[in-house]
């Protein structure tokens, strides 16, 4: 079968095309998929461009304080999205550090999320926020929690014929603060280690906490029990160190051209501590 | 890349204000169309992975990677290449500033640098050094050490400010 | 009485700046010829193997394929800068993973690439060696079994996998250690760096009915391309003409051949124009990279800081082919004593063949690697003796009239002025460790260096056109650094012509005089000398004609701005047009000035030093530099961020000051990449990061904006207007300066490049505990 290229106007039409071939692929911004095609690493027989589907570009505030983000929102748009404040700011900061400006003008939230690179910026941010990925196919829609969505290196829970339609961020308390700390070799590179932290506190006592780590294994690293253990307790160095230790133990990093696994485990708790410091600063000093 | 024998579709692209016909396969990139079909070789292929920025063009006013843009996905968009900026008789202020500031060395990154700078100044006529460095951080240069390029954008921004 | 407006010493814009900002400059990938085919290579999947045979039938069946090339198509002809060990395409043996083993010419690139993958190569795999230690171990598998029979351009000390061995000595090191009050020792390791010229390598060749070939390519020397292609294909040089389009930078990678021999072989096989453009991965996997070095160094001094002795032992990975390895080895050893007066020195080194891509020339040519060791040891000695880092360098710096390691007399030496200028500039900005942002450590480091400009032959032809304007022809390839502009300035200055009245011929092996290449920081110095001399030849002829026309003698005449020759002290003058008209239509024939030269000052003076296995006898004149670099270290992660740099370089005379400054700025950032983030990583035989996603050079946000440069001008007596080179010296001290800044900030002494966050943090934590 020869490859074919389609530019449907509606999501339903797109989903039908995606169902037409088991290797059909949606084309969002192309920042990753086209690079892979250029390198001979992907040859989708059916390419479905999503650029004309308006509903995929919407940002919608939900009645409960949550936010629904269409899959085709650009990194650039997210990086300056005013509704990404409070705890959601972790995603705004992450978006502002995806690759470099021209790529942020092309790449999309849905595309980058679906690529599921654990050293990329969205996976830890979405995991820390407890985001839900809204998958759509001709069979219907389903909502997948971030920690069930990212499965392995470059592998996620989408079934053939399924694509990301939107990502929903659950409400966080108004006083929550989201920060994203990234260590990379150079600007725009994938993370050696990144920390996504969402924190709400009341007079130094943790009321809500979401934390996930990028670059340290096949998927965003979380330590749910250690994070829960901090709730209701004062933030102190020892508690942060315990959480850092738990995350380092949960991490499953590898040696690669960016750094060794040992270094990643070493620097993770240190960066976590820095993230807590920054999350505790008054908004103006946060950067 | 997949080899196809069937006839490829003809598309129309708006480039530098003119409509151009191109014959494309699904996997044909905008960069291939510009360089191989339209003779617009100002955009360079430095990595074909969207990293180096040598292929930068403006799509709907924003710097984008021509190597990561499928041509078929660019219909209906306004594409500007370096050939659409300035002229021999009248280079743009950015182009003139690159000449005057000594920002040109081997020249392979220059078209992309100029286009990223044009887009920056269109949005932000008086950028700070920090804003320039951020806006151009997606364009690698291996010759200049970047300083003269920053100076060129600053020079252009001063020139823009004059009536 | 005549007003002269100087052209030399002014920062005129680069000649090609306008076409480049307009996107109209044409590089090799932008070229096309009627009936042109596209070529593509098949790369080997094994690192070391004997080739048993090829099955090209599937590839030939693909519609649009015109020819397949394998090692069977080329004779046993070998090329190489020092040891002629390399065939045009793998023949009989495969020596590294990724090596081109076959090639295809087809109607389009896609077809060529597709068909290349259908070629089957039967091999008998052999065990490989992937480090120089492995390569030199007894019983190691041998890459070049016929090494002994290869032609070598110098008396190489070689055998087995030993490609070259060099030793340079002065004084008596063994005795001198006893005179030292303090000795520092260390082992240093540097990584392979990829040139990353923004333009990947490529070539386009065509053949005429008589079998004569024309070849365009991305290159640093049309003459080296011509020599290498002809050597590797067994062609007489008269059958190949080499030309150049614009070149998207070269940092040593485009000096010796890349894809040109294969491209020409495909043209010869098909009779058609063939274009081959390497993609980025192929460029990274098949061209060349900076040599990884292992250096053992020991330096001794007296209590007052006087340097007494230095001993160096270097081991280089040469990769699968000799390329420039013997030169890099020999040169690095010549530089390893640094720009210092150290009476006793022994520098010894070896370079070995391994089953990896060849390592070769890269801006600095081995000097940055040994300077890392040398300049960090100078700081350590100073620290142990409680001497200021500037003072110890000032105390030991070579002065005018002193000799470089090996014995060559220095005729111009601005090193001390460089150190003082860099010091004053950096000290004008207070070094406050407290200025670092919260969570960062701040430090400053100094490093100095010397580097040659020179080597080998060059020439220039200046022809006065009928109307009195001129055309300059040197054959030097401008790789973006601006030599076309600088050489034109020199010609225009000498002939008193406005810049726009001096045209520049594009390099052409048919019409240009010989130019060894744009390398060794040499074009301004060596080619500049030839340009000035050829221009003076024209001047002499102009004056001869004018003397006859004005009834005077040549010594009474002077050249005047705008292209006039006049009688000194008088208003009487002639335009060049009148002179040239006489020469063209009346007397003597057209005025053509020529000059050729070869750099001929010996490097080793046996009264002072001795060398064995040194592959060049006449290396060049010396430029000098000093730099101070300020860095911040992130205490959380160990990441090093250069904040500022202050640079001073002695370039003899800046023909075009701005172009000199850009060399310093660009050299800093490329050196910073080498120091901090860039590394080609091999895992066994495989290069694991042959792409720009995983190989990371500094972006505009990573490089500091505050790079402060100063030009120091100690004229080289025989340099053109006193000029010498700046291209490489700008990079030489950078890794060492950054290492010394890290030491200042955090008290740690790093010996292995690159200084990754990991190495820095580990060293900081180790120091604490």
PDB file of C-alpha atoms in Angstrom, chain A residues 44-250:
ATOM      1  CA  UNK A  44       3.462   5.485   8.422  1.00  0.00           C
ATOM      2  CA  UNK A  45       1.321   4.238   5.541  1.00  0.00           C
ATOM      3  CA  UNK A  46      -1.481   6.610   6.465  1.00  0.00           C
ATOM      4  CA  UNK A  47      -0.753  10.065   7.814  1.00  0.00           C
ATOM      5  CA  UNK A  48      -3.600  12.051   9.260  1.00  0.00           C
ATOM      6  CA  UNK A  49      -2.848  15.725   9.739  1.00  0.00           C
ATOM      7  CA  UNK A  50      -4.753  17.200  12.655  1.00  0.00           C
ATOM      8  CA  UNK A  51      -4.096  20.830  11.857  1.00  0.00           C
ATOM      9  CA  UNK A  52      -7.558  21.700  10.585  1.00  0.00           C
ATOM     10  CA  UNK A  53      -9.455  20.254  13.541  1.00  0.00           C
ATOM     11  CA  UNK A  54     -10.456  23.282  15.560  1.00  0.00           C
ATOM     12  CA  UNK A  55     -11.649  21.502  18.669  1.00  0.00           C
ATOM     13  CA  UNK A  56      -8.142  20.167  19.254  1.00  0.00           C
ATOM     14  CA  UNK A  57      -6.828  23.673  19.790  1.00  0.00           C
ATOM     15  CA  UNK A  58      -9.173  24.751  22.560  1.00  0.00           C
ATOM     16  CA  UNK A  59      -8.235  25.615  26.125  1.00  0.00           C
ATOM     17  CA  UNK A  60     -11.247  25.235  28.367  1.00  0.00           C
ATOM     18  CA  UNK A  61     -11.548  26.065  32.026  1.00  0.00           C
ATOM     19  CA  UNK A  62     -13.593  23.381  33.776  1.00  0.00           C
ATOM     20  CA  UNK A  63     -16.235  24.241  36.386  1.00  0.00           C
ATOM     21  CA  UNK A  64     -14.300  22.453  39.138  1.00  0.00           C
ATOM     22  CA  UNK A  65     -11.195  24.579  38.559  1.00  0.00           C
ATOM     23  CA  UNK A  66      -9.544  22.094  36.258  1.00  0.00           C
ATOM     24  CA  UNK A  67      -8.361  22.826  32.755  1.00  0.00           C
ATOM     25  CA  UNK A  68      -8.868  20.945  29.507  1.00  0.00           C
ATOM     26  CA  UNK A  69      -6.141  21.457  26.941  1.00  0.00           C
ATOM     27  CA  UNK A  70      -6.619  20.458  23.327  1.00  0.00           C
ATOM     28  CA  UNK A  71      -3.960  18.166  21.925  1.00  0.00           C
ATOM     29  CA  UNK A  72      -2.971  20.559  19.122  1.00  0.00           C
ATOM     30  CA  UNK A  73      -2.000  23.455  21.373  1.00  0.00           C
ATOM     31  CA  UNK A  74       1.540  24.494  20.540  1.00  0.00           C
ATOM     32  CA  UNK A  75       4.385  24.486  23.044  1.00  0.00           C
ATOM     33  CA  UNK A  76       4.742  28.198  22.423  1.00  0.00           C
ATOM     34  CA  UNK A  77       1.090  28.799  23.257  1.00  0.00           C
ATOM     35  CA  UNK A  78       1.292  26.745  26.425  1.00  0.00           C
ATOM     36  CA  UNK A  79       4.438  28.536  27.506  1.00  0.00           C
ATOM     37  CA  UNK A  80       2.539  31.821  27.521  1.00  0.00           C
ATOM     38  CA  UNK A  81      -0.891  30.498  28.520  1.00  0.00           C
ATOM     39  CA  UNK A  82      -2.113  32.720  31.335  1.00  0.00           C
ATOM     40  CA  UNK A  83      -4.506  30.118  32.681  1.00  0.00           C
ATOM     41  CA  UNK A  84      -1.527  27.905  33.454  1.00  0.00           C
ATOM     42  CA  UNK A  85      -0.985  29.500  36.834  1.00  0.00           C
ATOM     43  CA  UNK A  86      -0.749  28.232  40.387  1.00  0.00           C
ATOM     44  CA  UNK A  87      -0.017  24.534  40.307  1.00  0.00           C
ATOM     45  CA  UNK A  88      -0.557  24.448  36.536  1.00  0.00           C
ATOM     46  CA  UNK A  89       2.493  26.664  36.161  1.00  0.00           C
ATOM     47  CA  UNK A  90       4.605  23.527  36.201  1.00  0.00           C
ATOM     48  CA  UNK A  91       3.248  22.742  32.750  1.00  0.00           C
ATOM     49  CA  UNK A  92       3.796  26.290  31.559  1.00  0.00           C
ATOM     50  CA  UNK A  93       7.399  26.210  32.696  1.00  0.00           C
ATOM     51  CA  UNK A  94       7.893  22.802  31.110  1.00  0.00           C
ATOM     52  CA  UNK A  95       6.416  23.994  27.806  1.00  0.00           C
ATOM     53  CA  UNK A  96       8.823  26.917  27.801  1.00  0.00           C
ATOM     54  CA  UNK A  97      11.722  24.523  27.960  1.00  0.00           C
ATOM     55  CA  UNK A  98      10.699  22.114  25.219  1.00  0.00           C
ATOM     56  CA  UNK A  99      13.435  22.235  22.585  1.00  0.00           C
ATOM     57  CA  UNK A 100      14.020  25.683  21.060  1.00  0.00           C
ATOM     58  CA  UNK A 101      11.681  28.472  19.892  1.00  0.00           C
ATOM     59  CA  UNK A 102      11.169  27.413  16.263  1.00  0.00           C
ATOM     60  CA  UNK A 103      10.310  23.902  17.419  1.00  0.00           C
ATOM     61  CA  UNK A 104       7.987  25.325  20.051  1.00  0.00           C
ATOM     62  CA  UNK A 105       6.221  27.082  17.178  1.00  0.00           C
ATOM     63  CA  UNK A 106       5.501  23.702  15.587  1.00  0.00           C
ATOM     64  CA  UNK A 107       5.319  21.021  18.248  1.00  0.00           C
ATOM     65  CA  UNK A 108       2.165  20.281  20.183  1.00  0.00           C
ATOM     66  CA  UNK A 109       1.121  19.115  23.615  1.00  0.00           C
ATOM     67  CA  UNK A 110      -0.553  16.020  22.235  1.00  0.00           C
ATOM     68  CA  UNK A 111       2.230  15.101  19.854  1.00  0.00           C
ATOM     69  CA  UNK A 112       4.977  15.408  22.421  1.00  0.00           C
ATOM     70  CA  UNK A 113       2.944  13.578  25.034  1.00  0.00           C
ATOM     71  CA  UNK A 114       2.165  10.727  22.673  1.00  0.00           C
ATOM     72  CA  UNK A 115       5.858  10.338  21.850  1.00  0.00           C
ATOM     73  CA  UNK A 116       6.349   9.482  25.542  1.00  0.00           C
ATOM     74  CA  UNK A 117      10.025  10.295  25.729  1.00  0.00           C
ATOM     75  CA  UNK A 118      10.766  10.066  29.447  1.00  0.00           C
ATOM     76  CA  UNK A 119      13.473  12.729  29.145  1.00  0.00           C
ATOM     77  CA  UNK A 120      11.055  15.155  27.501  1.00  0.00           C
ATOM     78  CA  UNK A 121       9.366  17.884  29.475  1.00  0.00           C
ATOM     79  CA  UNK A 122       5.672  17.080  29.481  1.00  0.00           C
ATOM     80  CA  UNK A 123       5.625  13.572  30.929  1.00  0.00           C
ATOM     81  CA  UNK A 124       6.878  14.541  34.411  1.00  0.00           C
ATOM     82  CA  UNK A 125       4.820  17.749  34.438  1.00  0.00           C
ATOM     83  CA  UNK A 126       1.642  15.839  33.562  1.00  0.00           C
ATOM     84  CA  UNK A 127       2.433  13.117  36.057  1.00  0.00           C
ATOM     85  CA  UNK A 128       3.036  15.640  38.837  1.00  0.00           C
ATOM     86  CA  UNK A 129      -0.244  17.380  38.090  1.00  0.00           C
ATOM     87  CA  UNK A 130      -2.187  14.119  38.040  1.00  0.00           C
ATOM     88  CA  UNK A 131      -3.294  14.958  34.525  1.00  0.00           C
ATOM     89  CA  UNK A 132      -5.605  12.696  32.571  1.00  0.00           C
ATOM     90  CA  UNK A 133      -5.031  11.968  28.936  1.00  0.00           C
ATOM     91  CA  UNK A 134      -8.194  11.881  26.876  1.00  0.00           C
ATOM     92  CA  UNK A 135      -7.817   9.260  24.177  1.00  0.00           C
ATOM     93  CA  UNK A 136     -10.220   9.130  21.263  1.00  0.00           C
ATOM     94  CA  UNK A 137     -10.944   6.538  18.618  1.00  0.00           C
ATOM     95  CA  UNK A 138     -13.876   5.421  16.543  1.00  0.00           C
ATOM     96  CA  UNK A 139     -14.785   3.218  19.507  1.00  0.00           C
ATOM     97  CA  UNK A 140     -15.244   6.208  21.755  1.00  0.00           C
ATOM     98  CA  UNK A 141     -13.311   8.163  24.288  1.00  0.00           C
ATOM     99  CA  UNK A 142     -11.522   7.178  27.423  1.00  0.00           C
ATOM    100  CA  UNK A 143      -9.580   9.046  30.028  1.00  0.00           C
ATOM    101  CA  UNK A 144      -6.242   7.669  31.160  1.00  0.00           C
ATOM    102  CA  UNK A 145      -4.374   8.868  34.228  1.00  0.00           C
ATOM    103  CA  UNK A 146      -0.886  10.120  33.421  1.00  0.00           C
ATOM    104  CA  UNK A 147       0.734   7.501  35.604  1.00  0.00           C
ATOM    105  CA  UNK A 148      -1.074   4.798  33.651  1.00  0.00           C
ATOM    106  CA  UNK A 149      -0.501   6.471  30.311  1.00  0.00           C
ATOM    107  CA  UNK A 150       3.293   6.463  30.220  1.00  0.00           C
ATOM    108  CA  UNK A 151       4.294   2.801  30.110  1.00  0.00           C
ATOM    109  CA  UNK A 152       7.878   2.493  28.965  1.00  0.00           C
ATOM    110  CA  UNK A 153      10.534   4.166  26.811  1.00  0.00           C
ATOM    111  CA  UNK A 154       8.564   5.823  24.002  1.00  0.00           C
ATOM    112  CA  UNK A 155       5.569   3.661  24.809  1.00  0.00           C
ATOM    113  CA  UNK A 156       2.175   4.763  26.064  1.00  0.00           C
ATOM    114  CA  UNK A 157      -1.259   3.309  26.546  1.00  0.00           C
ATOM    115  CA  UNK A 158      -2.802   4.381  23.236  1.00  0.00           C
ATOM    116  CA  UNK A 159      -4.333   1.541  21.237  1.00  0.00           C
ATOM    117  CA  UNK A 160      -4.049   1.364  17.454  1.00  0.00           C
ATOM    118  CA  UNK A 161      -6.489   3.852  15.986  1.00  0.00           C
ATOM    119  CA  UNK A 162      -6.462   5.915  19.134  1.00  0.00           C
ATOM    120  CA  UNK A 163      -5.065   9.421  19.498  1.00  0.00           C
ATOM    121  CA  UNK A 164      -4.841  12.071  22.179  1.00  0.00           C
ATOM    122  CA  UNK A 165      -7.717  14.509  21.865  1.00  0.00           C
ATOM    123  CA  UNK A 166      -7.075  16.537  24.986  1.00  0.00           C
ATOM    124  CA  UNK A 167      -5.348  16.562  28.313  1.00  0.00           C
ATOM    125  CA  UNK A 168      -7.235  17.444  31.437  1.00  0.00           C
ATOM    126  CA  UNK A 169      -5.544  18.962  34.436  1.00  0.00           C
ATOM    127  CA  UNK A 170      -7.458  18.389  37.653  1.00  0.00           C
ATOM    128  CA  UNK A 171      -8.040  21.335  39.937  1.00  0.00           C
ATOM    129  CA  UNK A 172      -5.331  22.254  42.414  1.00  0.00           C
ATOM    130  CA  UNK A 173      -5.808  24.574  45.360  1.00  0.00           C
ATOM    131  CA  UNK A 174      -5.542  28.234  44.452  1.00  0.00           C
ATOM    132  CA  UNK A 175      -2.408  28.596  46.531  1.00  0.00           C
ATOM    133  CA  UNK A 176      -0.646  25.701  44.832  1.00  0.00           C
ATOM    134  CA  UNK A 177       2.655  26.438  43.157  1.00  0.00           C
ATOM    135  CA  UNK A 178       4.073  24.514  40.242  1.00  0.00           C
ATOM    136  CA  UNK A 179       7.729  24.610  39.323  1.00  0.00           C
ATOM    137  CA  UNK A 180       9.781  22.746  36.754  1.00  0.00           C
ATOM    138  CA  UNK A 181      13.518  22.313  37.263  1.00  0.00           C
ATOM    139  CA  UNK A 182      15.482  21.020  34.324  1.00  0.00           C
ATOM    140  CA  UNK A 183      19.111  20.091  33.940  1.00  0.00           C
ATOM    141  CA  UNK A 184      20.245  19.707  30.339  1.00  0.00           C
ATOM    142  CA  UNK A 185      23.598  19.763  28.595  1.00  0.00           C
ATOM    143  CA  UNK A 186      22.614  22.738  26.477  1.00  0.00           C
ATOM    144  CA  UNK A 187      19.515  24.822  25.911  1.00  0.00           C
ATOM    145  CA  UNK A 188      16.763  22.875  24.238  1.00  0.00           C
ATOM    146  CA  UNK A 189      18.198  19.447  24.877  1.00  0.00           C
ATOM    147  CA  UNK A 190      16.348  16.634  26.549  1.00  0.00           C
ATOM    148  CA  UNK A 191      16.683  16.531  30.302  1.00  0.00           C
ATOM    149  CA  UNK A 192      19.454  14.765  32.145  1.00  0.00           C
ATOM    150  CA  UNK A 193      17.105  15.083  35.088  1.00  0.00           C
ATOM    151  CA  UNK A 194      13.999  17.194  35.425  1.00  0.00           C
ATOM    152  CA  UNK A 195      11.787  17.726  38.434  1.00  0.00           C
ATOM    153  CA  UNK A 196       8.137  18.633  38.170  1.00  0.00           C
ATOM    154  CA  UNK A 197       6.799  19.776  41.496  1.00  0.00           C
ATOM    155  CA  UNK A 198       3.343  20.958  42.463  1.00  0.00           C
ATOM    156  CA  UNK A 199       3.037  22.057  46.038  1.00  0.00           C
ATOM    157  CA  UNK A 200       0.391  23.645  48.175  1.00  0.00           C
ATOM    158  CA  UNK A 201       1.175  24.553  51.736  1.00  0.00           C
ATOM    159  CA  UNK A 202      -0.511  26.181  54.666  1.00  0.00           C
ATOM    160  CA  UNK A 203       1.867  27.957  57.010  1.00  0.00           C
ATOM    161  CA  UNK A 204       4.719  25.650  56.111  1.00  0.00           C
ATOM    162  CA  UNK A 205       2.627  22.523  56.252  1.00  0.00           C
ATOM    163  CA  UNK A 206       2.132  20.563  53.066  1.00  0.00           C
ATOM    164  CA  UNK A 207      -1.501  20.289  52.066  1.00  0.00           C
ATOM    165  CA  UNK A 208      -1.147  19.010  48.512  1.00  0.00           C
ATOM    166  CA  UNK A 209       1.850  17.595  46.722  1.00  0.00           C
ATOM    167  CA  UNK A 210       2.542  16.250  43.258  1.00  0.00           C
ATOM    168  CA  UNK A 211       5.998  15.358  42.142  1.00  0.00           C
ATOM    169  CA  UNK A 212       7.471  13.494  39.210  1.00  0.00           C
ATOM    170  CA  UNK A 213      10.913  13.162  37.726  1.00  0.00           C
ATOM    171  CA  UNK A 214      11.970  13.099  34.088  1.00  0.00           C
ATOM    172  CA  UNK A 215      15.074  11.617  32.514  1.00  0.00           C
ATOM    173  CA  UNK A 216      15.460   8.935  35.153  1.00  0.00           C
ATOM    174  CA  UNK A 217      13.989   5.820  33.663  1.00  0.00           C
ATOM    175  CA  UNK A 218      11.489   4.500  31.150  1.00  0.00           C
ATOM    176  CA  UNK A 219       8.690   6.732  32.383  1.00  0.00           C
ATOM    177  CA  UNK A 220       8.128   9.636  34.753  1.00  0.00           C
ATOM    178  CA  UNK A 221       9.353   8.624  38.175  1.00  0.00           C
ATOM    179  CA  UNK A 222       6.973   9.050  41.081  1.00  0.00           C
ATOM    180  CA  UNK A 223       7.011   7.975  44.707  1.00  0.00           C
ATOM    181  CA  UNK A 224       3.371   8.140  45.738  1.00  0.00           C
ATOM    182  CA  UNK A 225       3.783   6.808  49.252  1.00  0.00           C
ATOM    183  CA  UNK A 226       6.666   9.087  50.107  1.00  0.00           C
ATOM    184  CA  UNK A 227       4.753  12.018  48.660  1.00  0.00           C
ATOM    185  CA  UNK A 228       1.638  11.160  50.663  1.00  0.00           C
ATOM    186  CA  UNK A 229       3.771  10.887  53.771  1.00  0.00           C
ATOM    187  CA  UNK A 230       4.627  14.569  53.493  1.00  0.00           C
ATOM    188  CA  UNK A 231       1.009  15.694  53.499  1.00  0.00           C
ATOM    189  CA  UNK A 232       0.000  17.356  56.722  1.00  0.00           C
ATOM    190  CA  UNK A 233       3.581  17.726  57.837  1.00  0.00           C
ATOM    191  CA  UNK A 234       5.893  20.700  57.856  1.00  0.00           C
ATOM    192  CA  UNK A 235       8.278  21.098  54.971  1.00  0.00           C
ATOM    193  CA  UNK A 236      11.759  20.549  56.258  1.00  0.00           C
ATOM    194  CA  UNK A 237      15.042  19.432  54.771  1.00  0.00           C
ATOM    195  CA  UNK A 238      14.756  15.976  56.256  1.00  0.00           C
ATOM    196  CA  UNK A 239      11.342  15.405  54.741  1.00  0.00           C
ATOM    197  CA  UNK A 240      12.488  16.634  51.349  1.00  0.00           C
ATOM    198  CA  UNK A 241      15.547  14.416  51.598  1.00  0.00           C
ATOM    199  CA  UNK A 242      13.336  11.418  52.392  1.00  0.00           C
ATOM    200  CA  UNK A 243      11.198  12.156  49.350  1.00  0.00           C
ATOM    201  CA  UNK A 244      14.340  12.605  47.247  1.00  0.00           C
ATOM    202  CA  UNK A 245      15.656   9.303  48.504  1.00  0.00           C
ATOM    203  CA  UNK A 246      12.392   7.558  47.690  1.00  0.00           C
ATOM    204  CA  UNK A 247      12.380   9.032  44.166  1.00  0.00           C
ATOM    205  CA  UNK A 248      16.008   8.059  43.620  1.00  0.00           C
ATOM    206  CA  UNK A 249      15.138   4.525  44.668  1.00  0.00           C
ATOM    207  CA  UNK A 250      12.094   4.456  42.416  1.00  0.00           C
TER     208      UNK A 250
END
